Coordinates of C-alpha atoms and ligand atoms in Angstrom, one line a residue:
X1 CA -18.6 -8.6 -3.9
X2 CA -16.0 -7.6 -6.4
X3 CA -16.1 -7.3 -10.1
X4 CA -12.9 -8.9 -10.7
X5 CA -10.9 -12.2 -8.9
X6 CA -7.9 -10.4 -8.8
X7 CA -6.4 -7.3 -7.2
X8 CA -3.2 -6.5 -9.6
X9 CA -3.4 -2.7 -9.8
X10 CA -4.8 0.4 -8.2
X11 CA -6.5 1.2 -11.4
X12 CA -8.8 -1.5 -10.9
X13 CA -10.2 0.5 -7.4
X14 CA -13.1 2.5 -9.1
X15 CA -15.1 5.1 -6.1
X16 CA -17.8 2.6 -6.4
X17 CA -15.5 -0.3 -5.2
X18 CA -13.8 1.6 -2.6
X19 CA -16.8 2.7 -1.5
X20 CA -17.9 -1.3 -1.3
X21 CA -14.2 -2.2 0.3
X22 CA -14.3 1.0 3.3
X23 CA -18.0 -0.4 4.2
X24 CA -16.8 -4.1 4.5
X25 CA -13.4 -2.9 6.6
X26 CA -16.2 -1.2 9.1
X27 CA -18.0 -4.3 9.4
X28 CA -15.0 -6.0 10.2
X29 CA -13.5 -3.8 12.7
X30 CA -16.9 -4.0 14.3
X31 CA -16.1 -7.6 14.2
X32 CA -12.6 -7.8 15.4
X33 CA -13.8 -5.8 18.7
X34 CA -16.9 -8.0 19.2
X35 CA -16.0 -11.4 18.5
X36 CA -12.1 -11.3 18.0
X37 CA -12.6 -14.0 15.0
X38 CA -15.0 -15.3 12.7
X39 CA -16.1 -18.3 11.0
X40 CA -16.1 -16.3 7.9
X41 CA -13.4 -18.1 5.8
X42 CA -13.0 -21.3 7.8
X43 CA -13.2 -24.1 5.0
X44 CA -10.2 -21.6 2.9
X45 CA -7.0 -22.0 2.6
X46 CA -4.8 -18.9 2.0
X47 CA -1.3 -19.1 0.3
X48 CA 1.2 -16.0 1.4
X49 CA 4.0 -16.1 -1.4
X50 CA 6.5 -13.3 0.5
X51 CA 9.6 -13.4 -1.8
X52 CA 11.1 -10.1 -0.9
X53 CA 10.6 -8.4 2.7
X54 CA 7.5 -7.6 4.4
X55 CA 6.6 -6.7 7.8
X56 CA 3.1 -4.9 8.0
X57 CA 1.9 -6.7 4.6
X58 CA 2.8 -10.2 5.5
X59 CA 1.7 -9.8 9.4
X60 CA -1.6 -8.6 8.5
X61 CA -2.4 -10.8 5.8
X62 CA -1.4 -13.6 8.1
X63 CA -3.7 -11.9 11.3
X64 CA -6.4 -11.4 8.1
X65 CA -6.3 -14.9 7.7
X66 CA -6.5 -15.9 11.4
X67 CA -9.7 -13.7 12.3
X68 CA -11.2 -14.8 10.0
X69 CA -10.0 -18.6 11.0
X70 CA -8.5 -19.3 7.3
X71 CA -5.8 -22.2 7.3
X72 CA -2.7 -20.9 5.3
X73 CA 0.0 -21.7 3.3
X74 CA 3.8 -19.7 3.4
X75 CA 6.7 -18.7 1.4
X76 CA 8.6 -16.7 3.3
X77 CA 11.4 -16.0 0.5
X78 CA 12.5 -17.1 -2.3
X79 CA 15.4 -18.9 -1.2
X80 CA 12.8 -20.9 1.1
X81 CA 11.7 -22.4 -2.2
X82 CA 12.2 -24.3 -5.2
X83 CA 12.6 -20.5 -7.1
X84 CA 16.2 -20.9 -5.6
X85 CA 16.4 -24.5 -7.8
X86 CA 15.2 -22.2 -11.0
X87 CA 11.5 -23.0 -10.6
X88 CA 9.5 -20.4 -12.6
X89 CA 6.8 -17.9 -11.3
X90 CA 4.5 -19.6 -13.5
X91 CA 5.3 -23.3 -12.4
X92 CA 4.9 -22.2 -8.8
X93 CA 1.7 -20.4 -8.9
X94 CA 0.3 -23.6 -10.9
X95 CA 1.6 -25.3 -7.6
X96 CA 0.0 -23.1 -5.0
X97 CA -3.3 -22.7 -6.9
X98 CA -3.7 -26.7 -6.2
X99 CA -3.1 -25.8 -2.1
X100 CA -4.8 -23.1 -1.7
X101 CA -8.1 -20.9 -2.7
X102 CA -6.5 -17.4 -2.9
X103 CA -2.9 -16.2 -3.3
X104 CA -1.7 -13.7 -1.9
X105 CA 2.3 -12.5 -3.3
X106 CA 4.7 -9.9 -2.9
X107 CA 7.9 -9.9 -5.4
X108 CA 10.4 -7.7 -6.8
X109 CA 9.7 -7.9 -10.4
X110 CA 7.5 -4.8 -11.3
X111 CA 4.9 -7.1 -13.7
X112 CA 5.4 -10.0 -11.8
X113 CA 1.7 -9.7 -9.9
X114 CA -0.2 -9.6 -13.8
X115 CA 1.8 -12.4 -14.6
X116 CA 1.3 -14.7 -11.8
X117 CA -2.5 -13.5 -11.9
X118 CA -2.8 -14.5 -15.2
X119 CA -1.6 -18.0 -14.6
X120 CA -3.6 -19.0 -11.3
X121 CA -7.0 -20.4 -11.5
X122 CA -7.4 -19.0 -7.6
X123 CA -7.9 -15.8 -6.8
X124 CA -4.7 -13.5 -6.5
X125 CA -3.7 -10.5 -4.8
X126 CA -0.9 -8.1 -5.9
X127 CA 0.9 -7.3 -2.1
X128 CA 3.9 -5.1 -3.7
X129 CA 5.3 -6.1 -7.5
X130 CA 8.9 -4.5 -7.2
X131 CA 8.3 -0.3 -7.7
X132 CA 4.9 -0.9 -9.9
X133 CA 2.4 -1.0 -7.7
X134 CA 0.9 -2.2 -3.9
X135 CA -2.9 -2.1 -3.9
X136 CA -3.6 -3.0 -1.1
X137 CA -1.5 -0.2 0.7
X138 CA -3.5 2.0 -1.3
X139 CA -6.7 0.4 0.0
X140 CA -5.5 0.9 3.6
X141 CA -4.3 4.7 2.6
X142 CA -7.8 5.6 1.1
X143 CA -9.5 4.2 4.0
X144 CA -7.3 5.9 6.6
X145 CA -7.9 9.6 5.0
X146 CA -11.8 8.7 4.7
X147 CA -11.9 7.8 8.6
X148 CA -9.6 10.6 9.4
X149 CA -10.8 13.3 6.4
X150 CA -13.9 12.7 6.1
X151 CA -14.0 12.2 2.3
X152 CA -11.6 11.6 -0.8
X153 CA -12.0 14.1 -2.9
X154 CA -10.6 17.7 -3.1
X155 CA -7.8 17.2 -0.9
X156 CA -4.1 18.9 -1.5
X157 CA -1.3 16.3 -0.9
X158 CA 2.0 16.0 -0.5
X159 CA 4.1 13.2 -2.0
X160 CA 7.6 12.6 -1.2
X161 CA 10.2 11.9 -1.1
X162 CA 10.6 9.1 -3.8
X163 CA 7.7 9.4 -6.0
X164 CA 9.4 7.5 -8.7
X165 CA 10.3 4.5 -7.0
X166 CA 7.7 4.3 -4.5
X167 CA 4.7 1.6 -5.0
X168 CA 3.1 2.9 -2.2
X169 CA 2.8 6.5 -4.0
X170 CA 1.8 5.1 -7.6
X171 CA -0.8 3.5 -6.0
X172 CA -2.4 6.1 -3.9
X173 CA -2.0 8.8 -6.7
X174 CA -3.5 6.7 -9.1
X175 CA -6.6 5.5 -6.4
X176 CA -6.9 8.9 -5.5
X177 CA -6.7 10.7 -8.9
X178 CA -10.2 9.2 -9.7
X179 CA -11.7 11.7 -7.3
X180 CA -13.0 15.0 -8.3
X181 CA -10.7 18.4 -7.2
X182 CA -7.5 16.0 -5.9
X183 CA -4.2 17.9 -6.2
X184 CA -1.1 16.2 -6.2
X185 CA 2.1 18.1 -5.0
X186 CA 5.3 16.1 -5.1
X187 CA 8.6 16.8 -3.9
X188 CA 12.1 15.3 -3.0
X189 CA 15.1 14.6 -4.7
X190 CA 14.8 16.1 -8.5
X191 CA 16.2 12.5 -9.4
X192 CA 13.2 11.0 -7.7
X193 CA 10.9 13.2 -9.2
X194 CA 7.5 11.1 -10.5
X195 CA 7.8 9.7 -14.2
X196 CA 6.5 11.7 -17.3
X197 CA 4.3 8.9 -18.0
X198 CA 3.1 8.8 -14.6
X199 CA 2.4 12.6 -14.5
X200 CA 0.1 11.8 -17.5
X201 CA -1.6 9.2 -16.3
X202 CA -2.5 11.0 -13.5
X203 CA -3.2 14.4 -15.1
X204 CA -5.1 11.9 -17.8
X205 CA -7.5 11.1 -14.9
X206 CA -8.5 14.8 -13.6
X207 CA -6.0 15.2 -10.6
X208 CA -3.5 18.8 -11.0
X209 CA 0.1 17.6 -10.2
X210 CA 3.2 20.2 -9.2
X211 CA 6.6 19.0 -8.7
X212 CA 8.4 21.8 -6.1
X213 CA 11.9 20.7 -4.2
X214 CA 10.6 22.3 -0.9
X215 CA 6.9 22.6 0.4
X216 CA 5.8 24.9 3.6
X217 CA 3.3 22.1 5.3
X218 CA 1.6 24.8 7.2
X219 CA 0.2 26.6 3.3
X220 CA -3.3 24.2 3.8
X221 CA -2.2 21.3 2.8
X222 CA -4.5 18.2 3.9
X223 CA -2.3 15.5 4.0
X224 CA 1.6 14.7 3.6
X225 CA 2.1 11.5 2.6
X226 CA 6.1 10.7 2.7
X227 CA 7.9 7.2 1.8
X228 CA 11.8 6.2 2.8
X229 CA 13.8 6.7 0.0
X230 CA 13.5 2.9 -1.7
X231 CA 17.4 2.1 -1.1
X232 CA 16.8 -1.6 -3.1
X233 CA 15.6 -0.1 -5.9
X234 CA 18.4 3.0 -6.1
X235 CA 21.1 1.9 -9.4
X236 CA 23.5 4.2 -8.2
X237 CA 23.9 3.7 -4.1
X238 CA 25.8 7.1 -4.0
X239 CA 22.3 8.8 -5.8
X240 CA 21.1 7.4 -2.3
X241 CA 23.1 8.2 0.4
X242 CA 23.7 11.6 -1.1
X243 CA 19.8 12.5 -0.5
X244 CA 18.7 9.8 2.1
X245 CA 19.1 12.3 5.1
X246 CA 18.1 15.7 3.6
X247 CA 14.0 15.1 2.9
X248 CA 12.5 14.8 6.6
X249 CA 9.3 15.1 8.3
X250 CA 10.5 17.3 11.9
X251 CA 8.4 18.4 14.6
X252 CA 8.9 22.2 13.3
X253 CA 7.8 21.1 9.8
X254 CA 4.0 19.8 10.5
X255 CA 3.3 21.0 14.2
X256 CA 0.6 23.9 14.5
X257 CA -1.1 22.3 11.3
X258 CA -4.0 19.9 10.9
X259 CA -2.5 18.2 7.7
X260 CA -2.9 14.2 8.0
X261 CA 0.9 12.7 8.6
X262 CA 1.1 9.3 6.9
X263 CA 3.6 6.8 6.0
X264 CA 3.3 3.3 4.7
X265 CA 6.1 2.3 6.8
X266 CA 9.1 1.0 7.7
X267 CA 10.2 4.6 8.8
X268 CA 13.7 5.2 8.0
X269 CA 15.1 8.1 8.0
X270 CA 11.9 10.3 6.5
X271 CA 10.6 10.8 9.5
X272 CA 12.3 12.4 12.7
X273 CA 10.7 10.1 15.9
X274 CA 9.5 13.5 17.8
X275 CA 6.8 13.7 15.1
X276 CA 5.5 10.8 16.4
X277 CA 3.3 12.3 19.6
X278 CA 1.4 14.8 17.3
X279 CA -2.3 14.4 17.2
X280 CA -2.0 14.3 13.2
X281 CA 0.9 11.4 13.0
X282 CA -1.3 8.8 12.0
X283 CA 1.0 6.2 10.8
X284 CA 1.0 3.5 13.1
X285 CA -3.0 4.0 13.3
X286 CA -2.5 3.5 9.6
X287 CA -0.4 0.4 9.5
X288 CA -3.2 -1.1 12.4
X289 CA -5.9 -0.7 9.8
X290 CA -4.0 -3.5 7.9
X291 CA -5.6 -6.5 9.9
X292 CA -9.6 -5.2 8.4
X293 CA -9.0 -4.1 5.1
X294 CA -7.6 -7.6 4.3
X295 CA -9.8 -9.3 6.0
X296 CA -12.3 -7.3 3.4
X297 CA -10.6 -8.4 0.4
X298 CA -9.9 -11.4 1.3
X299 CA -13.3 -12.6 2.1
X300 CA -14.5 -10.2 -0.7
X301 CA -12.4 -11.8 -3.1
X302 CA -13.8 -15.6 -2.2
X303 CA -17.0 -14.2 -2.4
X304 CA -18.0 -14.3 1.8
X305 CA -18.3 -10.8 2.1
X306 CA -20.7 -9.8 5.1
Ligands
CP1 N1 3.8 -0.9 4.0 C1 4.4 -2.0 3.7 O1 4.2 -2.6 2.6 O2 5.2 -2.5 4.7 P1 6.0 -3.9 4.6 O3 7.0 -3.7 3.5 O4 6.6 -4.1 6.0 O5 5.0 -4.9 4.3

């Protein structure tokens, strides 16, 4: 079980409760390839607020839901809505709360997820709030490096190649910061170099962060973890095009080395498709373990772990 009824932040993910969460995701892996689905959350009902777009989240909530035979309620957009009429966040989480016994919402705002949490009375889950934060991906990174690594602590990453707009990379820095000997390298863009406050906040927590504009993959590095450049959140669109094809993952970049390749996906233009038949490109093996760390939290979260 979890010490909290909602999932907002990354800083909420203590070892302990990652720990809790991994051990839950084998048990329901084990399940998925015995039994296919389980009776686990059958008299819940799970509302899926999407109001910007999602592929992997959404699908995986929804397959989440399925295995383990939840009913479910959608938003697929905003404009699907009454948001479109002027409806506020607040108003329509008071809504859903009544339909459903967890929420799970994804919106642009960066804030929005503590503010919807706050209001509902149902659990809530934080599945990307603008270029704050995405938990969850986090949850799904962590456990892909501890399948694949072996452990989550004293590892040398890579970030890139949007550190400052990237959910996905606040989230896995600051999950990963907690653990002893973690060193953060970041590179890309220098416009997309990670915040000062961010920096802080991660130095603040033990991890040793270096911003470099290149990085040679093959100097021991564990793990590159790279993001597409996050075009909706760019002000200037020329800042964007200017750098969107010159940071790339290429076969002569990470062949030869044993450092984990991983992406929270979509794939744009950060990584060239070639990559994809190395041993080490474990993104779409990432994106798969989706399906089991949702159905984790989700049946964590309504207090039916097994
Ligand atoms: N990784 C991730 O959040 O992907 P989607 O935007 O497709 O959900």
């Amino acid at each position: 079980m979890l010490p909290f009824d909602s999932l907002i932040s990354a800083t909420q993910l203590t070892p302990e409760i990652i720990s809790d969460i991994i051990a839950t995701t084998d048990n329901m892996a084990t399940n998925i390839q015995q039994q296919g689905r389980i009776d686990l959350l059958d008299d819940k009902v799970v509302a899926l607020l999407f109001f910007e777009p999602s592929s992997r989240t959404m699908m995986s909530f929804q397959s989440a839901a399925q295995r383990l035979k939840a009913g479910m309620v959608f938003a697929q957009s905003a404009s699907a809505t009454s948001i479109e009429k002027g409806e506020s966040l607040e108003d329509t989480i008071r809504m859903v709360e009544s339909y459903s016994d967890i929420i799970v919402m994804r919106h642009p705002r960066p804030g929005s997820a503590a503010i919807a949490a706050g209001t509902s009375k149902v659990p809530f889950i934080n599945a990307g709030d603008g270029g704050n934060e995405h938990p969850t991906q986090a949850l799904i990174d962590a456990y892909t490096i501890a399948k694949h690594k072996g452990r989550l602590d004293n590892l040398r990453v890579v970030f890139g190649f949007d550190s400052l707009q990237s959910r996905s990379i606040h989230s896995l820095s600051t999950l990963l910061a907690q653990y002893p000997n973690n060193h953060f390298t970041f590179t890309g863009p220098a416009e997309l170099n990670p915040s000062t406050d961010m920096l802080n906040e991660l130095k603040s927590k033990g991890a040793q962060c270096e911003i470099v504009p290149e990085v040679n993959l093959s100097d021991g590095y564990d793990i590159v973890y790279v993001n597409r450049l996050q075009e909706e959140r760019f002000n200037e669109p020329a800042l964007f095009e200017a750098n969107r094809r010159k940071y790339r993952l290429t076969q002569d970049k990470v062949s030869g080395t044993d450092c984990l390749i991983l992406d929270p996906l979509p794939r744009i233009d950060e990584i060239d498709t070639a990559v994809d038949c190395l041993p080490n490109a474990l993104y779409f093996k990432q994106a798969s373990y989706g399906v089991p760390v949702r159905m984790a939290l989700l049946s964590m979260l309504l207090g039916k772990a097994i």
